[in-house]
Amino acid sequence: MDELGRKRQSRKRPATLLENGVDSPCRAGKKENCYQEMVLREIFPDPDTLRLDVILHQARNLKKTKMEKLYSWLLDPVLDPYVRFEVTHPLEKASGIAVQHSTCKEDNEYPVWEEKFSFLLDTIEGRGHLLITIWDSNYLFDSQWSESVEVDLHDLPEGEEFQFRTLTVHGNGELDISLRVRKPTFDLRFGSRLHTREEEIISERRRKNAAAIGKLLKRGEQKPNQVPVINIACSGGGIRAMVGTSGVMRALQESGLLDCCTYMASLSGSSWYLSNLYSLDGGPDIDRCHSFLRERCSKMGPLVTVTRADDFFGDIYKKYFDGTDVSLVDVWAGLLGSVFQPDKELKGSKKVSHQRDAVAKCELPFPIYTAIYVKENATAQVFSEWIEFTPFEYGIRNFKTFSPIEDIGCDKCHGIVCRRSEEFDLSFFHAVWGSAFAGTLGRSADKLGGGSSSVLVWVFRKMLGLFSGLNSLRPFAASLPNFLYGLPTHHMWCVTRSVKDAFWDSDKDKLNTSSAAVSSLIQHTFSALRNGMSSDSSSRDSPVPERLLVRQSSPIMKRKSSRAGPQRTALSPQRTARTPLSPQRTPLSPQRTLLSSQRTPLSPQRTPLSSQRTAWSPSTDFSTGANTVAGPRAKFQRLISESLLQDDCMVVIDAGLDFNLPFPALLCTERPTDIFLVFDYTWFGSQTTNPFKELQVAQEWAHAHGHRFPAIPDDLFDPEHLKEYYILEDVNDPKCPIVIFFPLCNVQRMECDIPGQDKSFANVDPFSKVYSTFNFDYTADDFDRLHELCRFNTKLAVNDIKKAISRRMK
């Protein structure tokens, strides 16, 4: 071992919690802080590793000389500057972020950036220097415009305060930056607990729930721990789901039940409703949201007008040339933005994080939006993880890793934001949550409104071909920076299943906390990680509980192998450095069309459950697609695959392509539920089709993940006696939640005489062509018919919901 190696070895921290196989510090009761510190030690074992934060403010007087203008007159006489940062002593494992670039400011001699960058320093031989260079972005190639300026990092005091400096560049030019050196800290949150603000808001919301339930049942004042937790789950279904949710929310508000609900989880189309509700100016208001969506639905047919087309096409090109991955989801975001944010002056002013003030008022249930994370070269059947989005953060609960929602577009490495970007607009989230519809954009080219010309139609079709070519297998997948990138392999085991889930004794309803069992599991797990999974090992003598291996062998993983199809990122997973107009960028392929035969049809109509289940081969390695290791340990290998931590992009798609109910966001110990109100707007083609297919898949998911869920009797569905709602309850298990399920149907409403309404108004078929999943052309009458149908069906169940609440009073 050389001198440098001996010095580094001597300065390492003592063995970490995971290496010792012990969680003794966690017994003090501060489990979340302990876990955060545990992951921090795993990533940065050297106590002298430092983090350098740099804020690029602005530059002044960046003018080309006469000779430079003469030399570059064919390219660009005005400087298009961007700044390149490089640290000379980067941490070896973080060498990929040792060089970073700012965005490009076109034709600007006085650019303002206000961008933040982070680096990790290896101080074993000193902190080194920060090299700063200004580059000029040209049409053909980029050129270095200024000499490198060295900033000596040894002079910076260690602490939380930024040091402001003005640097002289290229003669008379000036560059303003701020620097800070400190101990490494995470920009992510690890652990299973809820966000601090969410806990505070839910605590206040529960007090309001208790008062509302006491008033509803006429039982006087109640305490939060005396009343059941009621949560709402709404399915996807495009505009049909958005309109249906509008009717449901009005019915719950009018009946007094909405004030009794704590959470509301949404998916795809229902997310459009919920996010628009919380983004209204002046705060959420169900009546105003109804009026707004009713008016905007009439604009969904054209989807885009000439006055907005140039706006979002320009935004997409700018995003692409800034080095950000793009796909048809960005086109879809522009189209949805032209509908839900029609005012050009307010474009980009609505963010998910802006909903925090409205949520903090606790006037309505806490909103949760969902999508799924898939692998680019594997089907969703082989791998998919549910992502939850709230106004405070987004993350994967199964991995116990979360990031602030405003950092969703930032590049992350080893749990640190290395390059910050502006938070995405709400319309981009709309497109991600409903990305399945991006595959139908070809229809929009024939429906352009606002006096569109044939030239605009031609440009629109060329744009679709361009972005389809960037993603040869799945153009409707959004590619986001992977916030898991660079985390330790140990992290995958810790967050995949907690010790509680792995050792829960369902018979005794308590934990098996014997130290021998825990130590055996930990030691075996990391022995397997270090030595590799042995293909000839038998699962019978494995100390890993079968509950820990259940995901891949569960029935939910055996359905419809091509449900979401092979997923690919919009660009190559190994992205080039974010250099504007980088010459390394690969040529585009505008020849591809949306109707490529390689794509899986997006029909949401589910075939019978038994016919869609295919035999799953446990010998498939999801990261390579090759047949390798067999047996239960291969399934465990899938859960802890290092590829999740090595991909700098994560492919995110519509959660409805897994299954169409957002139960994974609510079925967790941190969000206990006594009663579920489930509203399913899934398209089944007719009212004679079994409406419980998605609910059955949700039940399988719950059982595979160790959650209680009531049984669904095989004979529950009778096509001749269809009901507006069904109550599923396990009378022998008071801890099992009650599920009150509302399928989309029209039975009693057609037979009722409603004052002030014509009988023909109630005669609406929710599965007619008008309400097809991929139809966006709704008239005001179409909107009102479906809205009133869902409102009517919800009100029918009010008395039974009250009885269910009474049964769960404590």
Coordinates of N, CA and C in Angstrom, one line a residue, residues 381 384-386 398 496-498 500-504 545-559 613 635 638-639 658-659 663-664 667-668 695-710:
Q381 N -43.8 -5.2 -15.6 CA -44.1 -6.4 -14.9 C -42.8 -6.9 -14.1
S384 N -41.3 -2.1 -11.4 CA -41.9 -0.8 -11.4 C -42.0 -0.5 -9.9
E385 N -41.8 0.8 -9.6 CA -41.9 1.3 -8.2 C -42.8 2.6 -8.3
W386 N -43.7 2.6 -7.3 CA -44.6 3.8 -7.3 C -43.9 5.0 -6.7
N398 N -41.2 2.8 -0.9 CA -40.6 1.5 -0.8 C -39.1 1.5 -0.6
T496 N -35.8 -1.4 1.0 CA -36.7 -2.2 0.3 C -37.7 -2.9 1.3
R497 N -37.2 -3.3 2.4 CA -38.1 -3.9 3.4 C -37.5 -3.5 4.8
S498 N -38.3 -3.0 5.6 CA -37.9 -2.7 7.0 C -37.9 -4.0 7.7
K500 N -39.3 -4.5 10.4 CA -40.7 -4.8 10.8 C -41.4 -5.6 9.8
D501 N -41.3 -5.2 8.5 CA -42.0 -5.9 7.5 C -41.5 -7.4 7.4
A502 N -40.2 -7.5 7.5 CA -39.6 -8.8 7.3 C -39.9 -9.8 8.4
F503 N -40.0 -9.3 9.6 CA -40.1 -10.2 10.8 C -41.5 -10.0 11.5
W504 N -42.5 -9.6 10.8 CA -43.8 -9.4 11.4 C -44.5 -10.8 11.6
P545 N -36.3 -14.1 5.1 CA -37.7 -14.5 5.2 C -38.4 -14.5 3.8
E546 N -39.3 -15.4 3.6 CA -40.0 -15.4 2.3 C -40.8 -14.1 2.1
R547 N -41.2 -13.5 3.2 CA -41.9 -12.2 3.0 C -41.0 -11.2 2.3
L548 N -39.7 -11.3 2.6 CA -38.8 -10.4 1.9 C -38.6 -10.6 0.5
L549 N -39.0 -11.9 0.0 CA -38.8 -12.2 -1.3 C -40.1 -12.3 -2.1
V550 N -41.2 -11.8 -1.5 CA -42.5 -12.1 -2.1 C -42.8 -11.3 -3.3
R551 N -42.2 -10.2 -3.5 CA -42.7 -9.3 -4.6 C -42.7 -9.9 -6.0
Q552 N -41.5 -10.6 -6.3 CA -41.5 -11.1 -7.7 C -42.3 -12.3 -7.9
S553 N -42.6 -13.1 -6.8 CA -43.3 -14.3 -6.9 C -44.8 -14.1 -6.7
S554 N -45.2 -12.9 -6.4 CA -46.6 -12.6 -6.1 C -47.4 -12.6 -7.4
P555 N -48.7 -12.9 -7.3 CA -49.6 -12.9 -8.6 C -49.5 -11.6 -9.3
I556 N -49.3 -10.5 -8.6 CA -49.4 -9.2 -9.4 C -48.2 -9.1 -10.4
M557 N -47.1 -9.8 -10.1 CA -46.0 -9.7 -11.0 C -46.1 -10.7 -12.2
K558 N -47.2 -11.5 -12.2 CA -47.3 -12.4 -13.3 C -48.4 -12.0 -14.3
R559 N -48.8 -10.8 -14.3 CA -49.9 -10.4 -15.2 C -49.3 -9.6 -16.4
R613 N -52.5 -13.2 -17.1 CA -51.4 -13.7 -16.3 C -50.5 -14.6 -17.1
K635 N -34.8 -13.3 -7.2 CA -35.8 -12.3 -6.9 C -35.3 -11.2 -5.9
R638 N -33.1 -8.9 -7.7 CA -33.8 -7.9 -8.4 C -34.2 -6.7 -7.5
L639 N -34.5 -6.9 -6.3 CA -34.9 -5.8 -5.4 C -33.7 -4.9 -5.0
D658 N -49.5 0.4 -14.7 CA -49.3 -0.7 -13.7 C -50.6 -1.2 -13.3
F659 N -51.3 -0.5 -12.5 CA -52.7 -0.7 -12.2 C -53.4 0.6 -11.8
F663 N -53.5 2.9 -4.6 CA -53.4 2.4 -3.2 C -52.0 2.4 -2.7
P664 N -50.9 2.2 -3.5 CA -49.6 2.2 -2.9 C -49.2 3.5 -2.2
L667 N -51.4 2.8 1.3 CA -51.2 1.5 2.1 C -49.8 1.5 2.6
C668 N -49.6 2.2 3.7 CA -48.4 2.3 4.4 C -48.6 2.6 5.9
L695 N -59.5 -3.4 -8.8 CA -59.5 -3.5 -7.4 C -58.8 -4.9 -7.0
Q696 N -59.0 -5.9 -7.8 CA -58.4 -7.2 -7.5 C -56.9 -7.1 -7.6
V697 N -56.4 -6.3 -8.6 CA -55.0 -6.2 -8.7 C -54.4 -5.4 -7.5
A698 N -55.2 -4.4 -7.1 CA -54.8 -3.6 -5.9 C -54.7 -4.5 -4.7
Q699 N -55.7 -5.4 -4.6 CA -55.7 -6.4 -3.4 C -54.5 -7.3 -3.5
E700 N -54.1 -7.7 -4.7 CA -52.9 -8.6 -4.8 C -51.7 -7.8 -4.4
W701 N -51.6 -6.5 -4.8 CA -50.5 -5.7 -4.4 C -50.4 -5.5 -2.9
A702 N -51.5 -5.3 -2.3 CA -51.6 -5.1 -0.8 C -51.1 -6.4 -0.1
H703 N -51.6 -7.5 -0.5 CA -51.2 -8.7 0.1 C -49.7 -9.0 -0.1
A704 N -49.2 -8.7 -1.3 CA -47.8 -9.0 -1.6 C -46.9 -8.1 -0.8
H705 N -47.3 -7.0 -0.3 CA -46.5 -6.0 0.4 C -46.9 -6.1 1.9
G706 N -47.6 -7.1 2.3 CA -47.9 -7.3 3.7 C -48.9 -6.4 4.4
H707 N -49.9 -5.9 3.6 CA -50.9 -5.0 4.1 C -52.3 -5.7 4.1
R708 N -53.1 -5.4 5.1 CA -54.4 -6.0 5.2 C -55.3 -5.4 4.1
F709 N -56.2 -6.2 3.5 CA -57.1 -5.8 2.5 C -58.3 -6.8 2.5
P710 N -59.5 -6.3 2.5 CA -60.7 -7.2 2.6 C -60.8 -8.0 1.4

